[in-house]
CSV table of C-alpha atoms in Angstrom, one decimal:
chain,number,residue,atom,x,y,z
A,1,MET,CA,0.1,0.1,0.1
A,2,GLY,CA,1.6,3.1,-0.8
A,3,GLU,CA,1.0,6.7,1.0
A,4,LEU,CA,-1.3,8.1,-2.0
A,5,GLU,CA,-3.5,5.3,-0.8
A,6,THR,CA,-4.5,6.8,2.7
A,7,LEU,CA,-6.5,9.7,3.6
A,8,ARG,CA,-3.2,11.2,4.8
A,9,GLY,CA,-1.9,10.8,1.5
A,10,ILE,CA,-4.6,12.2,-0.9
A,11,ALA,CA,-5.3,15.2,1.9
A,12,SER,CA,-1.5,16.2,1.3
A,13,VAL,CA,-2.1,15.8,-2.6
A,14,LEU,CA,-4.6,18.3,-1.9
A,15,GLU,CA,-3.2,20.4,0.5
A,16,VAL,CA,-5.6,19.9,3.4
A,17,SER,CA,-4.8,18.6,6.4
A,18,CYS,CA,-5.9,15.4,7.6
A,19,PRO,CA,-6.7,14.7,11.7
A,20,PHE,CA,-4.7,11.8,13.1
A,21,GLU,CA,-7.7,9.5,13.5
A,22,PHE,CA,-8.1,9.6,9.9
A,23,GLN,CA,-4.7,9.3,8.5
A,24,ASP,CA,-4.4,5.5,8.3
A,25,VAL,CA,-7.5,4.9,6.6
A,26,PHE,CA,-6.8,2.7,3.4
A,27,ILE,CA,-8.7,4.0,0.2
A,28,ARG,CA,-9.3,1.5,-2.2
A,29,GLU,CA,-12.2,3.2,-4.1
A,30,LEU,CA,-12.6,6.7,-5.6
A,31,ALA,CA,-16.6,7.2,-5.6
A,32,ILE,CA,-18.8,9.9,-7.8
A,33,ASP,CA,-21.6,8.0,-8.6
A,34,SER,CA,-23.5,7.0,-5.2
A,35,ARG,CA,-25.3,3.8,-6.5
A,36,LYS,CA,-22.1,2.3,-7.4
A,37,VAL,CA,-20.3,2.8,-4.1
A,38,VAL,CA,-19.2,-1.1,-3.2
A,39,MET,CA,-16.6,-0.9,-0.4
A,40,SER,CA,-18.1,1.8,1.9
A,41,ALA,CA,-15.4,2.1,4.5
A,42,GLN,CA,-12.4,2.2,2.1
A,43,SER,CA,-14.7,4.8,-0.4
A,44,LEU,CA,-13.8,8.5,-0.6
A,45,PHE,CA,-16.8,9.9,-2.2
A,46,PHE,CA,-16.3,13.4,-4.8
A,47,ALA,CA,-19.4,15.3,-4.6
A,48,ILE,CA,-19.5,16.5,-8.1
A,49,SER,CA,-21.9,19.3,-9.4
A,50,GLY,CA,-23.1,18.8,-12.6
A,51,ASP,CA,-26.0,19.6,-14.7
A,52,ARG,CA,-28.3,17.0,-13.6
A,53,HIS,CA,-27.2,16.2,-9.8
A,54,ASP,CA,-25.3,17.7,-6.9
A,55,GLY,CA,-22.9,14.9,-5.2
A,56,HIS,CA,-23.6,17.1,-2.2
A,57,ASN,CA,-27.1,15.9,-1.8
A,58,PHE,CA,-26.2,12.2,-1.5
A,59,ILE,CA,-23.7,12.5,1.1
A,60,GLU,CA,-25.9,11.5,4.1
A,61,PRO,CA,-27.6,8.6,2.2
A,62,LEU,CA,-23.7,7.7,1.8
A,63,TYR,CA,-23.0,8.1,5.4
A,64,GLU,CA,-25.9,5.9,6.7
A,65,LYS,CA,-24.5,3.3,3.9
A,66,GLY,CA,-21.2,3.4,5.7
A,67,VAL,CA,-18.9,5.8,3.6
A,68,ARG,CA,-16.8,8.3,6.2
A,69,ALA,CA,-14.4,10.2,3.8
A,70,PHE,CA,-15.7,12.7,1.2
A,71,VAL,CA,-14.4,15.8,-0.7
A,72,VAL,CA,-16.6,18.5,-1.1
A,73,ASN,CA,-16.9,22.1,-2.2
A,74,ASN,CA,-15.6,24.5,0.7
A,75,ASP,CA,-18.9,26.0,1.2
A,76,TYR,CA,-20.4,22.7,2.2
A,77,ALA,CA,-22.4,22.9,5.9
A,78,ALA,CA,-22.5,19.2,7.2
A,79,SER,CA,-25.2,18.5,9.7
A,80,ASP,CA,-24.8,17.5,12.9
A,81,LYS,CA,-25.2,13.9,12.8
A,82,LEU,CA,-22.2,13.5,10.3
A,83,ASP,CA,-19.4,14.6,12.9
A,84,ASP,CA,-17.6,11.3,13.1
A,85,ALA,CA,-17.1,12.0,9.0
A,86,PHE,CA,-13.9,13.6,7.5
A,87,PHE,CA,-14.8,16.3,5.1
A,88,ILE,CA,-11.9,17.1,2.4
A,89,ARG,CA,-12.6,21.1,1.5
A,90,VAL,CA,-11.9,21.9,-1.9
A,91,GLU,CA,-12.6,24.9,-4.4
A,92,ASN,CA,-14.1,21.9,-6.5
A,93,PRO,CA,-13.9,18.7,-5.9
A,94,LEU,CA,-13.7,17.2,-10.0
A,95,VAL,CA,-10.4,19.2,-10.1
A,96,ALA,CA,-9.5,17.7,-6.9
A,97,LEU,CA,-10.4,14.3,-8.6
A,98,GLN,CA,-8.3,14.7,-11.1
A,99,THR,CA,-5.2,16.3,-9.1
A,100,VAL,CA,-5.6,12.9,-6.9
A,101,ALA,CA,-5.6,11.1,-10.2
A,102,ALA,CA,-2.9,12.9,-11.9
A,103,ALA,CA,-0.6,12.3,-8.4
A,104,LYS,CA,-1.6,8.5,-8.8
A,105,ARG,CA,-0.2,8.5,-12.4
A,106,ALA,CA,3.0,9.8,-11.5
A,107,GLN,CA,3.6,7.4,-8.9
A,108,PHE,CA,4.8,4.8,-12.1
A,109,ASN,CA,6.9,4.6,-14.8
A,110,TYR,CA,6.0,1.5,-17.1
A,111,PRO,CA,4.2,2.3,-20.4
A,112,LEU,CA,0.9,3.7,-20.7
A,113,ILE,CA,-1.3,3.7,-24.1
A,114,GLY,CA,-3.2,6.5,-24.7
A,115,VAL,CA,-6.4,6.1,-27.1
A,116,THR,CA,-8.7,8.7,-28.4
A,117,GLY,CA,-10.8,9.7,-31.7
A,118,SER,CA,-14.3,10.1,-32.8
A,119,ASN,CA,-15.0,6.2,-32.8
A,120,GLY,CA,-13.5,2.9,-31.8
A,121,LYS,CA,-11.7,4.0,-28.5
A,122,THR,CA,-13.3,1.0,-26.6
A,123,ILE,CA,-12.6,-1.6,-29.3
A,124,ILE,CA,-9.2,-0.7,-30.0
A,125,LYS,CA,-8.9,-0.7,-26.2
A,126,GLU,CA,-10.1,-3.9,-25.4
A,127,TRP,CA,-8.5,-5.3,-28.8
A,128,LEU,CA,-5.0,-4.8,-27.4
A,129,TYR,CA,-5.7,-6.2,-24.3
A,130,GLN,CA,-6.6,-9.4,-26.0
A,131,LEU,CA,-3.7,-9.2,-27.8
A,132,LEU,CA,-1.1,-8.5,-25.1
A,133,SER,CA,-2.9,-9.7,-21.7
A,134,SER,CA,-0.7,-13.0,-22.4
A,135,ASN,CA,2.6,-10.9,-21.8
A,136,TYR,CA,1.8,-8.1,-19.6
A,137,ASN,CA,-0.1,-7.5,-16.4
A,138,ILE,CA,-2.3,-5.0,-18.2
A,139,VAL,CA,-4.8,-2.2,-16.4
A,140,ARG,CA,-7.0,-0.6,-18.6
A,141,SER,CA,-9.9,1.7,-18.4
A,142,PRO,CA,-13.4,-0.3,-17.6
A,143,LYS,CA,-16.0,-0.1,-20.0
A,144,SER,CA,-16.0,3.5,-21.7
A,145,TYR,CA,-14.3,5.4,-18.7
A,146,ASN,CA,-12.8,8.1,-21.3
A,147,SER,CA,-14.9,11.5,-19.8
A,148,GLN,CA,-13.5,14.0,-17.3
A,149,VAL,CA,-14.6,11.9,-14.3
A,150,GLY,CA,-13.9,8.8,-15.8
A,151,VAL,CA,-10.3,8.9,-16.9
A,152,PRO,CA,-9.6,9.8,-13.1
A,153,LEU,CA,-11.4,6.6,-12.2
A,154,SER,CA,-9.5,4.7,-14.6
A,155,VAL,CA,-6.1,6.2,-13.9
A,156,TRP,CA,-6.4,5.2,-10.2
A,157,ARG,CA,-6.8,1.5,-10.8
A,158,MET,CA,-3.2,1.8,-11.7
A,159,LYS,CA,-0.7,-0.7,-9.8
A,160,SER,CA,2.8,-1.5,-8.8
A,161,GLU,CA,2.0,-4.9,-9.9
A,162,ASN,CA,0.9,-3.8,-13.6
A,163,ASN,CA,3.6,-3.2,-16.4
A,164,LEU,CA,1.1,-1.9,-19.0
A,165,ALA,CA,-1.7,0.6,-19.2
A,166,ILE,CA,-4.2,1.4,-21.6
A,167,ILE,CA,-6.5,4.1,-21.1
A,168,GLU,CA,-8.7,6.2,-23.2
A,169,ALA,CA,-9.6,9.3,-23.4
A,170,GLY,CA,-12.8,11.2,-25.3
A,171,ILE,CA,-13.9,15.2,-25.5
A,172,SER,CA,-16.5,17.0,-26.3
A,173,MET,CA,-15.0,20.9,-25.9
A,174,PRO,CA,-12.3,22.8,-26.6
A,175,GLY,CA,-10.0,22.3,-23.4
A,176,GLU,CA,-10.9,19.1,-22.1
A,177,MET,CA,-8.0,17.2,-23.5
A,178,VAL,CA,-5.2,19.2,-22.0
A,179,LYS,CA,-6.8,18.4,-18.9
A,180,LEU,CA,-6.8,14.4,-19.6
A,181,GLU,CA,-3.0,14.5,-21.1
A,182,GLY,CA,-2.0,16.0,-17.7
A,183,ILE,CA,-3.6,12.9,-15.7
A,184,ILE,CA,-2.9,10.1,-18.4
A,185,ARG,CA,0.7,11.0,-19.8
A,186,PRO,CA,0.5,8.4,-22.2
A,187,THR,CA,4.0,7.3,-23.4
A,188,ILE,CA,2.5,5.8,-26.5
A,189,GLY,CA,-0.5,7.3,-28.4
A,190,ILE,CA,-3.2,5.7,-30.7
A,191,PHE,CA,-5.8,7.8,-32.9
A,192,THR,CA,-8.0,5.9,-34.5
A,193,ASN,CA,-10.0,8.2,-36.5
A,194,LEU,CA,-11.8,11.7,-36.8
A,195,GLY,CA,-15.8,12.0,-37.0
A,196,GLN,CA,-18.5,14.1,-36.9
A,197,ALA,CA,-19.1,13.5,-32.8
A,198,HIS,CA,-19.7,16.8,-31.2
A,199,ASP,CA,-19.0,18.6,-34.4
A,200,GLU,CA,-21.4,21.5,-32.5
A,201,ASN,CA,-18.8,22.1,-29.9
A,202,PHE,CA,-15.6,22.6,-32.6
A,203,THR,CA,-15.1,25.6,-35.3
A,204,ASP,CA,-14.1,22.8,-37.6
A,205,GLY,CA,-12.7,19.1,-38.2
A,206,ASN,CA,-9.1,21.1,-37.8
A,207,GLN,CA,-9.6,22.3,-34.6
A,208,LYS,CA,-10.8,19.4,-33.2
A,209,ALA,CA,-7.7,17.2,-34.7
A,210,ARG,CA,-5.4,19.8,-32.9
A,211,GLU,CA,-7.6,19.2,-29.9
A,212,LYS,CA,-7.6,15.6,-29.5
A,213,LEU,CA,-3.8,15.8,-30.6
A,214,ASP,CA,-3.2,17.4,-27.6
A,215,LEU,CA,-3.3,13.7,-25.4
A,216,PHE,CA,0.0,13.0,-27.3
A,217,GLN,CA,2.3,16.2,-27.0
A,218,ASN,CA,4.6,14.2,-25.0
A,219,VAL,CA,4.5,10.4,-26.1
A,220,ASP,CA,7.3,8.5,-27.6
A,221,THR,CA,5.2,7.2,-30.6
A,222,LEU,CA,2.1,7.9,-32.3
A,223,ILE,CA,0.0,5.4,-33.9
A,224,TYR,CA,-2.6,6.8,-36.6
A,225,CYS,CA,-4.1,5.8,-39.9
A,226,LYS,CA,-3.0,8.8,-42.5
A,227,ASP,CA,-6.1,8.9,-44.8
A,228,TYR,CA,-7.6,11.1,-42.4
A,229,LEU,CA,-6.2,14.1,-44.5
A,230,ILE,CA,-6.9,16.2,-41.7
A,231,ILE,CA,-5.2,14.6,-38.8
A,232,GLN,CA,-2.1,14.2,-41.2
A,233,GLU,CA,-2.4,18.0,-41.8
A,234,GLU,CA,-2.4,19.1,-38.4
A,235,LEU,CA,-0.2,16.1,-37.3
A,236,ASN,CA,2.6,18.2,-39.7
A,237,GLN,CA,2.2,21.5,-37.7
A,238,TYR,CA,1.7,20.2,-34.2
A,239,PRO,CA,4.1,21.7,-31.9
A,240,PHE,CA,5.0,18.2,-29.9
A,241,ALA,CA,7.6,18.7,-26.6
A,242,SER,CA,9.5,16.1,-28.4
A,243,LYS,CA,8.8,14.3,-32.1
A,244,PRO,CA,7.5,11.2,-31.6
A,245,LYS,CA,7.8,8.0,-34.4
A,246,PHE,CA,5.2,7.8,-36.3
A,247,PHE,CA,3.6,4.9,-37.4
A,248,SER,CA,0.3,4.7,-39.8
């Protein structure tokens, strides 16, 4: 068990103090959905506010199920009956989740394959897993966990016993991939294709291609299909930190 898997370690990453009685609590599960909490005593719930739901509304029901550790907004007012719970107060629980995941990623040096594209991310990830699992101990994104919350939950699954990770990343708006790259930090990239998904949120296909390429700004190797002319065009002028090896 690493330091980061304790409440003391997580609180330290988020620059929050941790009371003595909570410092050695082992956190096995990061949770954002109250319906999917399995290991209550070893769960840390991030109360993320979205367009449809506010995670803070589920804190008391989760407390009744045995959860005692929560990441909440600074202004969250806990009721008196939650007096034995630990609240990590932050400006933005989503950013806190991403920060914790990035710290977890930084613990490991084994190769990580990052997969993005308009279609085929999950299929490629699962195909690679089937091909490589006999030779590698692989950790991979569950299902299609590729969003701003799905990626951190995927990266949290990385363990020292693994020697390869395959993580998929998807975006729907400009500026999102830069955040995901900072969490995933892939060493090998796969750009599956460029389709019409979320076109309404980008000025054109070139902008969308550039945004997706942000996942690969620090990779050593990039695999893509040069039949997609926009991808090839944007690759030719993308400011990689260090020019990767290309395979197409």
